[in-house]
Short mmCIF file of C-alpha atoms in Angstrom, two decimals:
data_model
loop_
_atom_site.label_atom_id
_atom_site.label_comp_id
_atom_site.label_asym_id
_atom_site.label_seq_id
_atom_site.Cartn_x
_atom_site.Cartn_y
_atom_site.Cartn_z
CA SER M 1 -12.70 -7.63 2.13
CA ALA M 2 -10.99 -7.40 5.37
CA VAL M 3 -11.72 -5.26 8.26
CA ILE M 4 -8.64 -4.65 9.76
CA SER M 5 -7.89 -2.26 13.15
CA GLN M 6 -5.06 -0.64 14.69
CA LYS M 7 -4.05 0.37 17.52
CA PRO M 8 -2.64 2.86 18.65
CA SER M 9 -3.77 5.48 15.54
CA ARG M 10 -1.03 7.86 16.71
CA ASP M 11 1.44 8.22 19.51
CA ILE M 12 3.79 10.96 20.52
CA CYS M 13 6.85 9.15 21.86
CA GLN M 14 10.41 10.38 23.36
CA ARG M 15 13.48 9.42 21.60
CA GLY M 16 14.76 6.17 23.33
CA THR M 17 11.65 4.20 24.51
CA SER M 18 10.08 1.32 22.58
CA LEU M 19 6.26 1.51 20.81
CA THR M 20 4.33 -1.79 20.39
CA ILE M 21 1.67 -1.48 17.48
CA GLN M 22 -1.18 -3.68 16.73
CA CYS M 23 -2.79 -5.04 13.66
CA GLN M 24 -6.26 -7.25 14.42
CA VAL M 25 -8.13 -8.72 11.27
CA ASP M 26 -11.83 -10.01 11.62
CA SER M 27 -10.77 -13.17 8.83
CA GLN M 28 -8.10 -15.37 8.87
CA VAL M 29 -5.44 -14.77 6.70
CA THR M 30 -2.30 -16.35 5.43
CA MET M 31 0.22 -13.02 4.66
CA MET M 32 0.89 -9.99 6.46
CA PHE M 33 2.33 -7.15 5.96
CA TRP M 34 4.22 -4.23 7.68
CA TYR M 35 4.47 -0.51 5.82
CA ARG M 36 6.38 2.14 6.67
CA GLN M 37 5.90 6.25 4.84
CA GLN M 38 7.74 8.18 6.06
CA PRO M 39 6.15 12.40 4.89
CA GLY M 40 5.36 12.94 1.05
CA GLN M 41 7.06 9.30 0.64
CA SER M 42 5.63 5.98 -0.76
CA LEU M 43 5.34 2.72 0.53
CA THR M 44 8.54 0.93 2.37
CA LEU M 45 7.78 -3.01 3.00
CA ILE M 46 9.44 -3.32 6.23
CA ALA M 47 8.80 -7.44 6.56
CA THR M 48 6.36 -10.07 5.84
CA ALA M 49 4.98 -11.91 8.89
CA ASN M 50 3.66 -15.33 8.29
CA GLN M 51 1.92 -17.13 11.58
CA GLY M 52 3.60 -20.09 12.81
CA SER M 53 7.44 -18.98 11.09
CA GLU M 54 10.25 -16.71 11.54
CA ALA M 55 9.17 -12.59 9.98
CA THR M 56 10.48 -11.95 6.64
CA TYR M 57 13.31 -8.58 6.66
CA GLU M 58 13.62 -6.27 3.72
CA SER M 59 16.97 -5.25 3.06
CA GLY M 60 18.08 -2.27 5.32
CA PHE M 61 15.08 -3.82 8.43
CA VAL M 62 16.47 -5.84 10.75
CA ILE M 63 14.75 -7.62 13.57
CA ASP M 64 16.41 -6.00 16.52
CA LYS M 65 15.02 -2.67 15.68
CA PHE M 66 11.69 -3.99 14.48
CA PRO M 67 10.81 -7.39 16.14
CA ILE M 68 7.48 -7.99 14.79
CA SER M 69 4.78 -11.14 16.70
CA ARG M 70 2.28 -13.25 14.59
CA PRO M 71 0.38 -15.56 17.45
CA ASN M 72 -2.59 -16.63 15.00
CA LEU M 73 -3.93 -15.87 11.66
CA THR M 74 -5.77 -12.82 12.99
CA PHE M 75 -3.78 -10.51 14.74
CA SER M 76 0.01 -9.18 14.86
CA THR M 77 2.62 -6.93 16.29
CA LEU M 78 5.06 -4.15 15.43
CA THR M 79 7.63 -3.69 17.83
CA VAL M 80 9.51 -0.63 17.16
CA SER M 81 12.96 0.13 19.17
CA ASN M 82 14.88 2.91 20.55
CA MET M 83 13.02 4.82 18.26
CA SER M 84 14.76 8.22 16.75
CA PRO M 85 13.27 11.19 15.43
CA GLU M 86 13.78 9.43 12.22
CA ASP M 87 10.99 6.35 12.91
CA SER M 88 8.99 8.62 12.54
CA SER M 89 6.18 7.80 10.37
CA ILE M 90 3.00 6.54 9.61
CA TYR M 91 2.97 2.73 10.30
CA LEU M 92 0.87 0.27 8.10
CA CYS M 93 -0.43 -3.19 8.52
CA SER M 94 -1.15 -4.78 5.60
CA VAL M 95 -3.00 -8.06 4.77
CA GLN M 96 -3.49 -10.94 1.78
CA GLY M 97 -5.71 -13.82 1.96
CA ALA M 98 -3.94 -15.63 -1.46
CA PRO M 99 -1.54 -15.13 -3.34
CA GLU M 100 -3.93 -13.70 -5.99
CA GLU M 101 -6.95 -11.45 -3.16
CA THR M 102 -5.97 -8.14 -3.30
CA GLN M 103 -3.96 -7.00 -0.41
CA TYR M 104 -5.66 -4.34 2.07
CA PHE M 105 -4.57 -2.17 4.99
CA GLY M 106 -5.47 -1.16 8.29
CA PRO M 107 -5.87 3.06 8.74
CA GLY M 108 -2.40 3.54 9.73
CA THR M 109 -0.58 4.19 13.11
CA ARG M 110 1.54 8.54 12.82
CA LEU M 111 4.40 7.63 15.05
CA LEU M 112 6.03 11.29 16.30
CA VAL M 113 9.63 10.62 17.54
CA LEU M 114 10.91 13.85 19.70
CA ALA L 1 13.16 -7.54 -10.09
CA GLN L 2 9.55 -5.61 -9.79
CA LYS L 3 9.65 -2.01 -10.50
CA ILE L 4 6.61 0.36 -10.61
CA THR L 5 6.81 3.73 -12.16
CA GLN L 6 4.92 6.95 -11.84
CA THR L 7 5.96 9.81 -13.37
CA GLN L 8 3.29 12.01 -12.13
CA PRO L 9 4.32 13.76 -8.55
CA GLY L 10 0.82 16.30 -9.00
CA MET L 11 -2.25 16.74 -11.21
CA PHE L 12 -4.72 18.79 -11.40
CA VAL L 13 -8.12 18.42 -12.81
CA GLN L 14 -11.65 20.34 -12.96
CA GLU L 15 -14.61 19.10 -11.31
CA LYS L 16 -16.25 16.44 -13.49
CA GLU L 17 -13.82 16.35 -15.80
CA ALA L 18 -11.96 13.24 -16.60
CA VAL L 19 -8.48 12.25 -15.44
CA THR L 20 -5.69 10.04 -16.42
CA LEU L 21 -3.03 8.64 -13.28
CA ASP L 22 0.22 7.08 -15.63
CA CYS L 23 2.20 3.79 -14.01
CA THR L 24 4.57 2.03 -16.33
CA TYR L 25 5.44 -1.55 -14.62
CA ASP L 26 8.60 -4.35 -15.05
CA THR L 27 8.23 -7.34 -14.46
CA SER L 28 9.96 -10.75 -15.72
CA ASP L 29 6.99 -13.12 -14.52
CA PRO L 30 4.03 -13.69 -16.73
CA SER L 31 1.68 -13.67 -14.18
CA TYR L 32 1.53 -10.61 -11.94
CA GLY L 33 -1.43 -8.15 -10.44
CA LEU L 34 -1.94 -4.50 -10.96
CA PHE L 35 -3.30 -2.80 -8.28
CA TRP L 36 -4.39 0.76 -7.76
CA TYR L 37 -4.74 2.79 -3.73
CA LYS L 38 -6.26 5.92 -2.91
CA GLN L 39 -4.56 7.48 0.07
CA PRO L 40 -6.90 10.93 1.11
CA SER L 41 -4.35 13.42 4.00
CA SER L 42 -6.31 10.70 6.66
CA GLY L 43 -3.80 8.46 6.10
CA GLU L 44 -6.01 5.07 4.98
CA MET L 45 -5.17 3.28 2.18
CA ILE L 46 -8.30 2.21 -0.10
CA PHE L 47 -8.27 -0.23 -2.28
CA LEU L 48 -9.65 0.81 -6.06
CA ILE L 49 -9.47 -1.27 -9.07
CA TYR L 50 -7.01 -4.91 -9.81
CA GLN L 51 -6.18 -5.82 -13.03
CA GLY L 52 -4.85 -9.65 -13.37
CA SER L 53 -2.05 -10.41 -15.93
CA TYR L 54 -3.92 -13.03 -17.84
CA ASP L 55 -7.24 -10.60 -17.51
CA GLN L 56 -8.47 -10.24 -21.61
CA GLN L 57 -10.77 -6.69 -20.02
CA ASN L 58 -9.65 -3.75 -18.67
CA ALA L 59 -11.17 -3.60 -15.57
CA THR L 60 -13.76 -1.20 -14.48
CA GLU L 61 -15.13 -0.41 -10.60
CA GLY L 62 -18.11 1.90 -10.86
CA ARG L 63 -15.68 5.81 -11.91
CA TYR L 64 -12.25 3.85 -11.79
CA SER L 65 -11.29 1.90 -14.80
CA LEU L 66 -7.98 0.70 -15.37
CA ASN L 67 -6.11 1.33 -18.91
CA PHE L 68 -4.67 -2.14 -19.55
CA GLN L 69 -1.63 -1.91 -22.06
CA LYS L 70 0.15 -5.23 -21.75
CA ALA L 71 2.26 -4.84 -24.70
CA ARG L 72 3.51 -1.23 -23.21
CA LYS L 73 3.58 -2.74 -19.68
CA SER L 74 1.43 0.36 -18.78
CA ALA L 75 -1.85 0.66 -16.45
CA ASN L 76 -3.58 3.45 -15.77
CA LEU L 77 -6.04 4.51 -14.03
CA VAL L 78 -8.58 6.76 -15.38
CA ILE L 79 -11.05 8.40 -12.65
CA SER L 80 -14.72 9.62 -14.71
CA ALA L 81 -16.43 12.68 -13.74
CA SER L 82 -14.45 13.42 -10.93
CA GLN L 83 -15.44 14.56 -7.58
CA LEU L 84 -13.60 17.15 -4.76
CA GLY L 85 -13.57 14.25 -2.68
CA ASP L 86 -11.12 12.43 -5.33
CA SER L 87 -8.52 15.27 -4.00
CA ALA L 88 -5.69 12.44 -2.80
CA MET L 89 -2.25 10.94 -3.50
CA TYR L 90 -2.38 7.66 -5.65
CA PHE L 91 -0.73 4.38 -5.94
CA CYS L 92 -0.28 2.37 -8.52
CA ALA L 93 0.97 -1.18 -7.56
CA MET L 94 2.60 -4.70 -8.47
CA ARG L 95 2.90 -8.02 -7.24
CA GLU L 96 4.24 -10.62 -9.40
CA HIS L 97 2.82 -13.88 -8.51
CA ASN L 98 6.09 -15.87 -7.37
CA ALA L 99 7.27 -12.83 -5.21
CA GLY L 100 4.02 -12.85 -2.85
CA LYS L 101 4.72 -9.28 -2.41
CA SER L 102 3.93 -5.89 -4.04
CA THR L 103 6.79 -3.05 -5.20
CA PHE L 104 4.48 0.38 -4.83
CA GLY L 105 5.00 3.37 -7.65
CA ASP L 106 6.34 6.25 -6.04
CA GLY L 107 3.11 8.20 -5.69
CA THR L 108 0.83 11.26 -7.51
CA THR L 109 -0.88 13.76 -5.91
CA LEU L 110 -4.12 14.88 -7.72
CA THR L 111 -5.88 17.84 -6.87
CA VAL L 112 -9.63 18.28 -8.29
CA LYS L 113 -10.21 21.96 -8.87
CA PRO L 114 -14.30 23.19 -7.93
#
């Protein structure tokens, strides 16, 4: 299984500012995913980030609001831009080595926007 | 399109007893995987068990087993000998081989009573 770390683990931010979340994996993985989990709800996929190509965003999520970088096979960042209180959530990084493999999650970043 | 249904928002079980968490799915892809994750109050997503659509036997991992009924499109999680530490949110997820991304159910909150 992959070991995944995320930074920061939690943050409190002011509305209108931006926060960049980092995701580091201890092995090379093909697919990385970014999820949002609002309080008391299930996981919602924001985008899929594959190295060497533009991230693929799900319906309702746009690159201007959630820009993603994937510079190599072990690292990715998600930026939450121009934040509002509605962005308060847990943001989870997830990785998968191959289509038939298990998907593993990082510890999450708890974001509170005031 | 993928769809996962967890019909039990909350479940209670007495310590040391077994409990079944329900999950049904819908897909037209003959090749898919089913997963269960545990999310304690700390927020991390912990992988529990995996079942492939072509697997002949039900998956087991320690106290966790997956009751896979392909014709009924159900993939229920059975936890034997419940422990207080099992209290958490449990998510069922499915990934179609062709889709490359997972779909999560709404989750079931399990509370283990002493």
